[in-house]
Short mmCIF file of C-alpha atoms and ligand atoms in Angstrom, two decimals:
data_model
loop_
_atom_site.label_atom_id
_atom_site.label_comp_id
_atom_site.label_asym_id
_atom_site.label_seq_id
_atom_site.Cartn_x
_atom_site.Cartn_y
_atom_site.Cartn_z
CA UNK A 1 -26.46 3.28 -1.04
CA UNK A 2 -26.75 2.48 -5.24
CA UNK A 3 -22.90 3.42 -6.35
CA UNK A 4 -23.12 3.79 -10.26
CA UNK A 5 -20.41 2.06 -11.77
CA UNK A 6 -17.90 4.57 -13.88
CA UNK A 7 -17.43 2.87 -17.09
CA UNK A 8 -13.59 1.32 -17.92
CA UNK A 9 -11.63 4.21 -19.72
CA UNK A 10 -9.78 1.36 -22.12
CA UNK A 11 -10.82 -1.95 -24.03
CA UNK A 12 -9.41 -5.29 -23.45
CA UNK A 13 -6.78 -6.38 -26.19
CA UNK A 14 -5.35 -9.07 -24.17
CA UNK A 15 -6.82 -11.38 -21.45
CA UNK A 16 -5.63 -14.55 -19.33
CA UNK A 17 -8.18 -17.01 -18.23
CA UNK A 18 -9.05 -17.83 -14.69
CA UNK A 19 -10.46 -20.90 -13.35
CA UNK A 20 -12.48 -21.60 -9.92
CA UNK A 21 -11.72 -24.72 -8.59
CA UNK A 22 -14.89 -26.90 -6.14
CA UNK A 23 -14.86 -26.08 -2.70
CA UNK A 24 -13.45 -29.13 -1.97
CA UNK A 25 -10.23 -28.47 -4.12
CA UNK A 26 -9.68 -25.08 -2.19
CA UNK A 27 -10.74 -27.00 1.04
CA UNK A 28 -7.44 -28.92 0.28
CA UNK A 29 -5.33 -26.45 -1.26
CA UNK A 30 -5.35 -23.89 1.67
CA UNK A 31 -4.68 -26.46 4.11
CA UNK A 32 -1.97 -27.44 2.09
CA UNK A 33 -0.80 -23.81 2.07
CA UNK A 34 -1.33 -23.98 6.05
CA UNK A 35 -3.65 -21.93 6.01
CA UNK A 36 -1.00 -18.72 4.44
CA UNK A 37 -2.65 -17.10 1.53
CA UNK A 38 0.79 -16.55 0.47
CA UNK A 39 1.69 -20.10 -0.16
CA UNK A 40 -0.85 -20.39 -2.42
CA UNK A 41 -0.49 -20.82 -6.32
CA UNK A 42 -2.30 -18.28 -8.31
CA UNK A 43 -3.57 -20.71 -10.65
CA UNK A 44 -5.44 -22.20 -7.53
CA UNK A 45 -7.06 -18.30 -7.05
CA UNK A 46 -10.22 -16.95 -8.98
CA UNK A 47 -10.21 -13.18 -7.86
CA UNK A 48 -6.33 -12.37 -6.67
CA UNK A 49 -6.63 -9.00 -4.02
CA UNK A 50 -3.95 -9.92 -2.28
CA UNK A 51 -2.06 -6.95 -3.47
CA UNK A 52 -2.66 -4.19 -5.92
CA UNK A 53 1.18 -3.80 -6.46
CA UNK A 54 3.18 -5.08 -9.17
CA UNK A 55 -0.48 -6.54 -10.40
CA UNK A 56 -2.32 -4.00 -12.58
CA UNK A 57 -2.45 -4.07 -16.35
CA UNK A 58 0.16 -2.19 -18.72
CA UNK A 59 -0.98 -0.55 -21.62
CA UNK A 60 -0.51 -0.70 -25.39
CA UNK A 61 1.69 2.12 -24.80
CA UNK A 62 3.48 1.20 -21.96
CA UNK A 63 3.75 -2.77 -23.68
CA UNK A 64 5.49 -0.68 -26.86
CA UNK A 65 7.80 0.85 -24.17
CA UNK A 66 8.93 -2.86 -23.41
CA UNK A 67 10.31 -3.17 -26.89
CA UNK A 68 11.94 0.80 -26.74
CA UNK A 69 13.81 -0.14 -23.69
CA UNK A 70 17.53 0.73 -24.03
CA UNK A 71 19.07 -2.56 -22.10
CA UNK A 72 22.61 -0.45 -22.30
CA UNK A 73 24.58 -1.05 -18.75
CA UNK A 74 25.04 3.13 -18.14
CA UNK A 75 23.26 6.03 -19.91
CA UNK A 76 20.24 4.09 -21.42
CA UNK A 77 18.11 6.19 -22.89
CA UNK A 78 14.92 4.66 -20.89
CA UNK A 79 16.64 6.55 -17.78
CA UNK A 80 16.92 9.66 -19.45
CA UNK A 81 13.03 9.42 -20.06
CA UNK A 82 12.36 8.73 -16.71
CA UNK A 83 14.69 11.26 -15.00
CA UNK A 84 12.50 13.83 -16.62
CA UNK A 85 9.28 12.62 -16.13
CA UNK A 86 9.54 11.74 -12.22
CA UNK A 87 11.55 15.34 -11.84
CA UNK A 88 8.75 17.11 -13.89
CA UNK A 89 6.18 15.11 -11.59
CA UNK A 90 7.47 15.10 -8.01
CA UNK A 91 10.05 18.36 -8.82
CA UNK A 92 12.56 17.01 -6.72
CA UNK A 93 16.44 17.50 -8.40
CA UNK A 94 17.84 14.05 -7.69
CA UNK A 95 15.50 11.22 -8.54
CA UNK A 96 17.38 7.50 -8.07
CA UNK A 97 15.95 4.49 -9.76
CA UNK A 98 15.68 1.37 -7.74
CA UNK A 99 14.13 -2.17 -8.33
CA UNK A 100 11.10 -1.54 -5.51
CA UNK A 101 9.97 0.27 -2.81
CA UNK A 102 11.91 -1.46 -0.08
CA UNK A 103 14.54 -1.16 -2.18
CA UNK A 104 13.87 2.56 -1.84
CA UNK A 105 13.65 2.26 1.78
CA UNK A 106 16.69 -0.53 2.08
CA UNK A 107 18.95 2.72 0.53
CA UNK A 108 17.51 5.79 1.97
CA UNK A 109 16.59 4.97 6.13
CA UNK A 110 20.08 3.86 7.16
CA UNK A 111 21.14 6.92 6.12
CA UNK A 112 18.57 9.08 7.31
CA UNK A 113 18.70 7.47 10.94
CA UNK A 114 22.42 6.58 10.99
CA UNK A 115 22.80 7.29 15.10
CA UNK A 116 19.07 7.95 15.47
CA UNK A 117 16.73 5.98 17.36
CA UNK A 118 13.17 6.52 15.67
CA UNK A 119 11.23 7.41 12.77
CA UNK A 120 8.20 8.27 13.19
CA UNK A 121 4.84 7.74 10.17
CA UNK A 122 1.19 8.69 9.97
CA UNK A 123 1.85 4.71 9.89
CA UNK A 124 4.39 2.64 8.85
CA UNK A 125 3.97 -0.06 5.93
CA UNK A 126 5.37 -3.40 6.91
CA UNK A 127 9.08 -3.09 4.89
CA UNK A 128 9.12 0.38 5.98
CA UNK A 129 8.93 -0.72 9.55
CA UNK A 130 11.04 -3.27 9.24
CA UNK A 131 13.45 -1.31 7.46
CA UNK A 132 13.86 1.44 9.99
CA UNK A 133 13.75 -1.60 12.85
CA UNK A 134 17.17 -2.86 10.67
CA UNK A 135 18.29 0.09 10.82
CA UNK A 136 18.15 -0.36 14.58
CA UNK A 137 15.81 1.96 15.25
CA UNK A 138 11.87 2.05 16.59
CA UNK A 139 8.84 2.66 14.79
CA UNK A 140 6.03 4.97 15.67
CA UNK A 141 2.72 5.51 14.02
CA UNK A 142 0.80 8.70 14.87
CA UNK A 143 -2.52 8.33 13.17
CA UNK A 144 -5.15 10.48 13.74
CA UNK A 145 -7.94 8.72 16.27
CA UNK A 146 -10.49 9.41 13.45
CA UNK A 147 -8.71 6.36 11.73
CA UNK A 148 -9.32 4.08 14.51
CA UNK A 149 -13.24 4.36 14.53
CA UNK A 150 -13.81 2.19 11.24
CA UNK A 151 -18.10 3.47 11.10
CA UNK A 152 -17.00 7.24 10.91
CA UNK A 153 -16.72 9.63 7.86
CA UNK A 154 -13.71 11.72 8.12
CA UNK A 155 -12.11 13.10 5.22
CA UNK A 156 -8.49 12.20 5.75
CA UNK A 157 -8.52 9.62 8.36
CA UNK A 158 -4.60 8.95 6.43
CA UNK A 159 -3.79 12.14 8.23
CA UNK A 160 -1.01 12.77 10.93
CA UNK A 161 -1.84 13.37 14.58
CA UNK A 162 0.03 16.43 15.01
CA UNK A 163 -0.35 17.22 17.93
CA UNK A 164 0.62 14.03 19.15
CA UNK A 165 3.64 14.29 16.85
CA UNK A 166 4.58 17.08 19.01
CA UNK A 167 4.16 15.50 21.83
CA UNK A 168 6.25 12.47 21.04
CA UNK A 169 9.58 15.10 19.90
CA UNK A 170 9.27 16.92 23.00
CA UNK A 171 9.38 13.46 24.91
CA UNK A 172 11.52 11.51 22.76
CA UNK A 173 13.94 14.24 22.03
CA UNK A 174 14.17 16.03 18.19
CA UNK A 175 17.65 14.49 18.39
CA UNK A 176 17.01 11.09 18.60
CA UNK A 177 14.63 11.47 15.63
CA UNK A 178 15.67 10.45 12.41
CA UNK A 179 12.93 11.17 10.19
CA UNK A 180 9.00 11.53 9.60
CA UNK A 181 7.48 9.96 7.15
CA UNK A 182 3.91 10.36 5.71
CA UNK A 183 2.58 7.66 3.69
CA UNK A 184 0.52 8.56 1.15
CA UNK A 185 -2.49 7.48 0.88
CA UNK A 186 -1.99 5.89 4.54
CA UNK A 187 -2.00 2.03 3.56
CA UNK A 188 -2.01 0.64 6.64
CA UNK A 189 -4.90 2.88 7.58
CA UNK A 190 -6.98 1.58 5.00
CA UNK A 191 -5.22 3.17 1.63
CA UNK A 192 -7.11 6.27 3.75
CA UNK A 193 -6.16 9.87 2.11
CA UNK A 194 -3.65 12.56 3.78
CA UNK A 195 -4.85 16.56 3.06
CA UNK A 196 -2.47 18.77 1.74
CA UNK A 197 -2.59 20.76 4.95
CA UNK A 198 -1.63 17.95 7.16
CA UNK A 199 1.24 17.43 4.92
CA UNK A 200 2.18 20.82 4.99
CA UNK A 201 1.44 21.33 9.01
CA UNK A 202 3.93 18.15 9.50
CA UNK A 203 6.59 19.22 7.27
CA UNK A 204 7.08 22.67 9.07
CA UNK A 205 6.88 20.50 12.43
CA UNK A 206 9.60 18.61 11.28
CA UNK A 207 11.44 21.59 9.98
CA UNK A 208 10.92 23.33 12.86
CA UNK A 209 12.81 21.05 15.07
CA UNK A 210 15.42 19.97 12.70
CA UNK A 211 13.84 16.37 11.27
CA UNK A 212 14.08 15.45 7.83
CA UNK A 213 10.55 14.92 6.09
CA UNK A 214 9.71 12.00 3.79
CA UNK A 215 7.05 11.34 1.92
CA UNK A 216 6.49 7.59 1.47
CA UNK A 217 4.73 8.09 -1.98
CA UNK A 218 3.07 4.61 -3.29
CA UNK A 219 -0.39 5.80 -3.85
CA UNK A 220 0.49 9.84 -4.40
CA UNK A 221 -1.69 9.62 -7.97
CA UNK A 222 -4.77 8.06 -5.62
CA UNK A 223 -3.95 10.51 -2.94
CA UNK A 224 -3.82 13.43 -4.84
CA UNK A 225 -7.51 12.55 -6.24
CA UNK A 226 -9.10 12.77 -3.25
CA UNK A 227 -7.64 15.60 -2.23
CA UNK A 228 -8.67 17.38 -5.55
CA UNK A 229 -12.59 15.73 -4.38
CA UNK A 230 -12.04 16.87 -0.96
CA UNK A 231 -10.28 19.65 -0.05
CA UNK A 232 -12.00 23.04 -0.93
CA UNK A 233 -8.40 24.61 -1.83
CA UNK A 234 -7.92 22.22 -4.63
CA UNK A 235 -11.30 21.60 -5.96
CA UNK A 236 -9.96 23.59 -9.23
CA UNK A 237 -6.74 22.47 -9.34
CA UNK A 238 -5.06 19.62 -11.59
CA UNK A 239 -3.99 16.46 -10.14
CA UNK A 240 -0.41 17.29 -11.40
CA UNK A 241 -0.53 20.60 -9.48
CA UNK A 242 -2.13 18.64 -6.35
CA UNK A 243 1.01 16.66 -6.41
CA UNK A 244 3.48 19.20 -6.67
CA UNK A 245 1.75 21.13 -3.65
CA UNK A 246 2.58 17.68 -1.63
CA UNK A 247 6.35 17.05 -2.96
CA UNK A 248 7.19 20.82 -2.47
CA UNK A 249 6.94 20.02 1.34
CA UNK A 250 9.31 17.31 1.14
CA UNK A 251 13.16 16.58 1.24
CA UNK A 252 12.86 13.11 0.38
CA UNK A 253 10.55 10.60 -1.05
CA UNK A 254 10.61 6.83 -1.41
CA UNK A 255 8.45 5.27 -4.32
CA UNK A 256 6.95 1.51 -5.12
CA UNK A 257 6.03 2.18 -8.20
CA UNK A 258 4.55 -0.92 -8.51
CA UNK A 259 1.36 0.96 -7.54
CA UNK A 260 0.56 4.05 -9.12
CA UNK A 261 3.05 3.97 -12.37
CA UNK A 262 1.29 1.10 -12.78
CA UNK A 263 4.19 -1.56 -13.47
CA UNK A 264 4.90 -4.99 -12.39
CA UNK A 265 8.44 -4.18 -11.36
CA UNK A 266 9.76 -0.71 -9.99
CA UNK A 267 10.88 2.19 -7.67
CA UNK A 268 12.25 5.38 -6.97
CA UNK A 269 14.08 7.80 -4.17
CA UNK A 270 13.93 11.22 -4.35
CA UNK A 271 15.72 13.85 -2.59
CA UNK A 272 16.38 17.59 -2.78
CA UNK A 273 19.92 17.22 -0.32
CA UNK A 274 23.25 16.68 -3.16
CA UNK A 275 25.20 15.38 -0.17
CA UNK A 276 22.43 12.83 0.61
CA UNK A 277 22.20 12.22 -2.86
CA UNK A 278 25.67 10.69 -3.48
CA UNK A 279 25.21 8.55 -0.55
CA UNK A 280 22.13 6.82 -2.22
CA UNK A 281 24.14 6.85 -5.27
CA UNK A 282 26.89 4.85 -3.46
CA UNK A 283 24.42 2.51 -1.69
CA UNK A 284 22.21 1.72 -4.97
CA UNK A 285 25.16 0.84 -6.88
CA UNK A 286 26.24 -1.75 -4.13
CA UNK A 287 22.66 -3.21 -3.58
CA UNK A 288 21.25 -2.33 -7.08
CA UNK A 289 23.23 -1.77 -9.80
CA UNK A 290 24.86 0.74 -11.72
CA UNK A 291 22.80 4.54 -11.06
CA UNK A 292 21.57 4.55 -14.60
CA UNK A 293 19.71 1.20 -14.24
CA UNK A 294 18.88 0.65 -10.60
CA UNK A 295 17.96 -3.07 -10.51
CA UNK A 296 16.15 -2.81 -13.25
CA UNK A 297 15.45 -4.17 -17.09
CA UNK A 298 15.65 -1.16 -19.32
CA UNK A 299 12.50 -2.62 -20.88
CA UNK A 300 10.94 -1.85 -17.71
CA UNK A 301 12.28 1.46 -16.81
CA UNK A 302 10.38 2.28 -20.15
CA UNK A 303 7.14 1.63 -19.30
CA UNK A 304 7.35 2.86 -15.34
CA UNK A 305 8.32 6.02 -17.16
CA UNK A 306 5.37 6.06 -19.37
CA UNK A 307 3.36 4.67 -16.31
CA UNK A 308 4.36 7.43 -14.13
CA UNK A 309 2.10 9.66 -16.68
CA UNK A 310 -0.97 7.45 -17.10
CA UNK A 311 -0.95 7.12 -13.40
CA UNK A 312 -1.96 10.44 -12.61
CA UNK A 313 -4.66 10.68 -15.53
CA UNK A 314 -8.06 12.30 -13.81
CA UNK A 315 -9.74 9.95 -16.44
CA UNK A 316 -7.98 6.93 -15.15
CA UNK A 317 -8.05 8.23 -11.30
CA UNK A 318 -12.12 8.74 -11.67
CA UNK A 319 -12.50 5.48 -12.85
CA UNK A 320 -10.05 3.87 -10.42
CA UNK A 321 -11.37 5.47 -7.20
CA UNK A 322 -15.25 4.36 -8.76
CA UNK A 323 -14.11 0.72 -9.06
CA UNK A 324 -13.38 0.77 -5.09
CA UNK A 325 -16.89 3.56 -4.40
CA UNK A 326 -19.27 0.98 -6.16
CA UNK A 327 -17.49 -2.03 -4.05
CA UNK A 328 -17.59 -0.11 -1.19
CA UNK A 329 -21.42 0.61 -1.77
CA UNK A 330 -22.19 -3.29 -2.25
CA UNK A 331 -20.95 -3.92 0.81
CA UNK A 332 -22.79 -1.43 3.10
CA UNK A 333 -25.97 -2.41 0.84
CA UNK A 334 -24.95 -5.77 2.41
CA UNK A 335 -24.29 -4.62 6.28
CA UNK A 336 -20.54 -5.74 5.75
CA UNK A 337 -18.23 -3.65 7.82
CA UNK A 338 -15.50 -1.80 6.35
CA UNK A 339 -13.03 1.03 6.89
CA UNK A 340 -15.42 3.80 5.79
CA UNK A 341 -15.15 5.87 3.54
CA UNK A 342 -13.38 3.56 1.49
CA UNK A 343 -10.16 4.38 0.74
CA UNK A 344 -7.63 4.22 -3.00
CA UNK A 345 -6.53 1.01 -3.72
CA UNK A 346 -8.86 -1.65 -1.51
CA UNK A 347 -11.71 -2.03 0.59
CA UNK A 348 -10.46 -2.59 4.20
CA UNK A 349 -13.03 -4.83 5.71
CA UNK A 350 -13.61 -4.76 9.41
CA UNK A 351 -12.69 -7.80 10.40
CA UNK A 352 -12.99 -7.24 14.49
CA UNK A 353 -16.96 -5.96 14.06
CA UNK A 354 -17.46 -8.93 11.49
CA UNK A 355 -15.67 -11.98 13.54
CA UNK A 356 -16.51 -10.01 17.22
CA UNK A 357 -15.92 -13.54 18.77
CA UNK A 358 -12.35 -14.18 17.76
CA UNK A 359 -9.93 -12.50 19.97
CA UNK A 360 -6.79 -10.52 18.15
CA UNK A 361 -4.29 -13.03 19.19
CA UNK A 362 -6.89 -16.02 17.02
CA UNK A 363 -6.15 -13.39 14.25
CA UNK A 364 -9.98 -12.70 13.02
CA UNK A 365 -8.78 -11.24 9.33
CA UNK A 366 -6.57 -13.83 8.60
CA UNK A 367 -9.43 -15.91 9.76
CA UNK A 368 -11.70 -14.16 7.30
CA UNK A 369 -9.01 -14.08 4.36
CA UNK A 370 -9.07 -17.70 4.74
CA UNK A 371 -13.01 -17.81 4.19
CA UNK A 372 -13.04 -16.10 1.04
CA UNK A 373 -11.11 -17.83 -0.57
CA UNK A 374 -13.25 -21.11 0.58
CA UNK A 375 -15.96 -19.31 -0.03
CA UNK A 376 -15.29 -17.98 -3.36
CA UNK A 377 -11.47 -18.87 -4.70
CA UNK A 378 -10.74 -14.99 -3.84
CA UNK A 379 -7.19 -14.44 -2.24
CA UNK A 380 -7.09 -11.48 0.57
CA UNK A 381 -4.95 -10.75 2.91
CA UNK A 382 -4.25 -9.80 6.71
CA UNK A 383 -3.45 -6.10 7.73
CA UNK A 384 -4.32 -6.72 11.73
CA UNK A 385 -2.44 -8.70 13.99
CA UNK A 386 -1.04 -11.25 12.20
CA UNK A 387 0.52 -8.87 10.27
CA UNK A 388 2.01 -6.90 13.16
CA UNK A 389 3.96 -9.47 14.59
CA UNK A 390 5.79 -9.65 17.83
CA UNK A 391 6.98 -7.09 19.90
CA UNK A 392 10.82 -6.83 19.36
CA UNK A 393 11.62 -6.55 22.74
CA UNK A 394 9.38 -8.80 24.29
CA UNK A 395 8.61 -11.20 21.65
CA UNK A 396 5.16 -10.87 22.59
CA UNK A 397 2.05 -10.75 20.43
CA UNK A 398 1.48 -7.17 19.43
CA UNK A 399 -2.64 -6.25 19.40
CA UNK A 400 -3.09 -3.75 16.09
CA UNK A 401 -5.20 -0.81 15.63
CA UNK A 402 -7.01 -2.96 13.26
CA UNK A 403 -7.96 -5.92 12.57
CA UNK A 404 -8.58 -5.52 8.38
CA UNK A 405 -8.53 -8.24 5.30
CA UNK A 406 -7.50 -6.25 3.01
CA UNK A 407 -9.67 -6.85 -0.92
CA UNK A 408 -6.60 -4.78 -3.12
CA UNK A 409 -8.08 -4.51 -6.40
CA UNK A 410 -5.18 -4.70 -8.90
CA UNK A 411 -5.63 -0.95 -11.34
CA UNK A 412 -7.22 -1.82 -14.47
CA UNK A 413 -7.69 -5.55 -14.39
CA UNK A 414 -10.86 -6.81 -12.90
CA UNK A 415 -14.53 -6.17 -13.82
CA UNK A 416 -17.70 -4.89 -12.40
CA UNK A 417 -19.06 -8.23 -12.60
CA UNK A 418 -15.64 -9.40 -10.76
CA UNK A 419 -16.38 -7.14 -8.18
CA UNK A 420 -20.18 -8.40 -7.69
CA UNK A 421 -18.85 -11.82 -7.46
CA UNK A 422 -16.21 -10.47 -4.11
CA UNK A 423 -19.49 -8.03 -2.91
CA UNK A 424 -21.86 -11.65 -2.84
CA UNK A 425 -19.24 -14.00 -1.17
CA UNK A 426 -18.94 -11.30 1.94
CA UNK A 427 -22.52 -11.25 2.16
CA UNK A 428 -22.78 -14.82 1.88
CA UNK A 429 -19.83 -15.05 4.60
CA UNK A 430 -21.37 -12.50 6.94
CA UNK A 431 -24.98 -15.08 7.39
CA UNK A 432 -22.55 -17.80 8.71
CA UNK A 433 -20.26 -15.68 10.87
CA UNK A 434 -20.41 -17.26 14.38
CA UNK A 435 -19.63 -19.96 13.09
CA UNK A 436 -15.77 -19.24 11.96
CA UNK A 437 -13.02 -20.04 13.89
CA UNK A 438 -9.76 -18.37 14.72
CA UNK A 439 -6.16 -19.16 13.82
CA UNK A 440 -2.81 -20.47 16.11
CA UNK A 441 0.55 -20.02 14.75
CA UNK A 442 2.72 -23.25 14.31
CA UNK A 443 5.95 -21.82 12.96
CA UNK A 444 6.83 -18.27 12.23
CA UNK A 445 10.00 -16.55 11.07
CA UNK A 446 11.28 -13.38 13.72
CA UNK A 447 10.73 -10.82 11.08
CA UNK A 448 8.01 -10.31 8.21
CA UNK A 449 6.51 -13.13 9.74
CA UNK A 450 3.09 -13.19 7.73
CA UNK A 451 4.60 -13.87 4.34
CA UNK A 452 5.81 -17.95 5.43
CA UNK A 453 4.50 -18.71 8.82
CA UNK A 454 2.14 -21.79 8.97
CA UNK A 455 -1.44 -21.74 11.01
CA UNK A 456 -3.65 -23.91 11.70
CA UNK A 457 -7.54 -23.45 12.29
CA UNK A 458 -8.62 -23.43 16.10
CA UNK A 459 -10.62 -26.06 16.91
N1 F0G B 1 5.21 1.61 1.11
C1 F0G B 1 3.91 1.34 1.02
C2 F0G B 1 2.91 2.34 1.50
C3 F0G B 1 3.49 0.13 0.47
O1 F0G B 1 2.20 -0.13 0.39
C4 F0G B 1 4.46 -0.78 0.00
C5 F0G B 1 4.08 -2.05 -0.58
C6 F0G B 1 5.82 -0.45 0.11
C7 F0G B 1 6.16 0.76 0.67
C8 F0G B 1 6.92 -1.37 -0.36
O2 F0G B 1 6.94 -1.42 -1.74
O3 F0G B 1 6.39 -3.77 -2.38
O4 F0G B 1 7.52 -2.23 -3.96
O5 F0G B 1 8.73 -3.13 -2.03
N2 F0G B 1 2.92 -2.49 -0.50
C9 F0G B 1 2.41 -3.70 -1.09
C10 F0G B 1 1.03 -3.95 -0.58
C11 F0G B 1 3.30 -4.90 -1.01
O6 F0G B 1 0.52 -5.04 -0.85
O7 F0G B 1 0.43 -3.06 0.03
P1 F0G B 1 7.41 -2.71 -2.57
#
């Protein structure tokens, strides 16, 4: 299917040049890397989607932000500014600056699931679970099964199973239960949308049996678009007002806002609870800094608040959600499987339907992450297997849901012609298939594993 293209809402006043090195040059520098797209050095990448966080481009605006920002050690004026605008936004009363979104999470879960032995997500995002598994307790995901099946439409395949959910309080006891979180959209899923009326049905769940709800809110601005595109009760309705509908169901949210306030460095907590508040108070100043800065540069503070505003523009969000349509398009133009429809932030490509013969444990979309960038110089990354890790308890490879490699486009930095160059090296991957091998593990560390362990190909 033809996607048109939605034309960039912005010029270019700044650029930084990118080079593309032979194939025998990246030949050398992944194995130097072995074979861990995170040991590579950007200058050795063309088309970096290994993350859209932290990566998009600021604008004049927020750049003239940089220079307003109040660098005072408490009471800056920057944190004034962005008090308001995240309380206006999310209309929660306590809003706590922190440096990033695990940061968010490294405050907030130990207190939410102090003497509690799960949390359970629509799905988990890797800090969060490994933040709640510090916090000594388990991680559940409770996706709908319209996620799992990668070829069929479905609205919100980001959405909560709940009645599942049920199913695992009644079993696990409310008790035990520390929190439930809904990531929005669902990352892990494949950036996939949640519908207002899942969040809602979750939230009185939760409420219902006692549980606090939390909204993990990196993509709410993305989110909130589709729901305004998809669900009939907010086809009218502003983006703003789609994401006050969400927030209003929530006690508590944690933020990157290295994703939709569109800034390299950034994060917030929210919460409606005073007492909880002045225990994340307590805990930011020990981990973070003083309340009024939050790890953070007053510079930057600045422009995440002015981000947290151009974020949810529907001009910005059209064009945004296009960039990933008309990739998205390419690639079923070129048979190349993908989490369908596509989702906010990336294109989740199937990795298990396009490498059939490598088994999970041979890690086929790390395998695959590895071939683009010999293919092409483009840097993806794993959301499958190797991602996942070992089972805590046994220390035993864990098989995901998925097996994805993940092509994050950073907001507002690449091209159409950028994305015809990622569209072309699939294709060109896909005629040469069988022929890829899968990937061992020769070192790994017990937690977060994927960011520094070394592979090597299978021969
Ligand atoms: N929650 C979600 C849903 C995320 O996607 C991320 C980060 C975090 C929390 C943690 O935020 O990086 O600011 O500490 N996701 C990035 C990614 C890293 O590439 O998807 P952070």
């Amino acid at each position: 299917m033809k996607v048109p293209y939605i034309p960039e809402p912005f010029r270019i006043k700044s650029v930084e040049p990118l080079k593309l090195l032979t194939r025998e040059e990246r030949e050398a520098k992944i194995a130097e890397a072995n074979y861990n797209v995170f040991a590579l050095a950007s200058r050795d990448v063309y088309i970096d989607l290994l993350t859209d966080s932290g990566t998009g481009a600021m604008s004049s605006a927020q750049w003239a932000g940089v220079m307003l920002g109040d660098e005072s050690y408490a009471g800056a004026d920057c944190y004034y500014r962005v008090q308001d605008n995240a309380k206006k936004i999310f209309g929660m009363p306590y809003v706590q600056l922190v440096h990033q979104g695990r940061a968010a999470e490294k405050v907030l879960l130990p207190i939410l699931l102090e003497g509690k032995k799960y949390a359970i997500a629509n799905m988990h995002f890797d800090t969060t679970r490994a933040h709640v598994e510090l916090a000594g307790a388990r991680a559940i995901d409770c996706v709908v099964p319209e996620a799992l099946d990668t070829t069929k439409y479905y609205d919100f395949k980001g959405n909560m199973d709940t009645v599942r959910l049920v199913k695992y309080i009644e079993e696990l006891g409310a008790e035990n239960i520390g929190v439930i979180i809904m990531t929005i959209t669902n990352n892990s899923a494949g950036g996939q949308p949640v519908s207002v009326a899942n969040i809602r049905e979750t939230a009185k769940i939760a409420h219902e049996h006692g549980i606090t709800f939390m909204i993990d809110a990196a993509r709410y601005a993305e989110n909130s678009y589709f729901v305004k595109e998809r669900e009939a009760e907010f086809k009218d309705a502003s983006v703003a007002e789609i994401v006050k509908a969400e927030f209003e169901c929530a006690d508590c949210f944690t933020m990157s806002a290295k994703k939709d306030a569109i800034v390299n460095m950034g994060g917030l907590i929210g919460c409606r609870d005073k007492a909880v508040f002045e225990l994340i108070k307590q805990r930011t100043i020990s981990y973070e800094g003083f309340i009024t800065y939050g790890g953070m540069s007053g510079r930057d503070i600045e422009a995440l608040a002015e981000g947290l505003e151009e974020g949810i523009d529907e001009n910005y969000l059209r064009y945004r959600i296009g960039q990933m349509q008309y990739l998205a398009g390419r690639l079923e133009e070129g048979g190349i499987p993908f989490q369908s429809p596509v989702g906010g932030h990336a294109v989740f490509v199937d990795a298990k339907k396009l490498l059939p013969h490598i088994p999970y444990y041979e890690f086929p979309a790390q395998a695959l992450a590895i071939e683009l960038y010999l293919e092409a110089g483009i840097r993806a990354c794993d959301i499958g297997s190797y991602m996942l890790g070992n089972d805590p308890d046994t220390g035993k490879q864990l098989e995901a849901d998925f097996e994805f490699t993940r092509l994050a486009i950073p907001r507002r930095v690449y091209t159409q012609a950028h994305l015809d160059v990622i569209a072309d090296a699939l294709i060109n991957i896909k005629e040469r298939a069988r022929s890829i091998k899968g990937y061992k593990i020769v070192e790994e560390p017990p937690i977060l594993r994927h960011f520094t362990a070394k592979l090597r190909p299978i021969e």
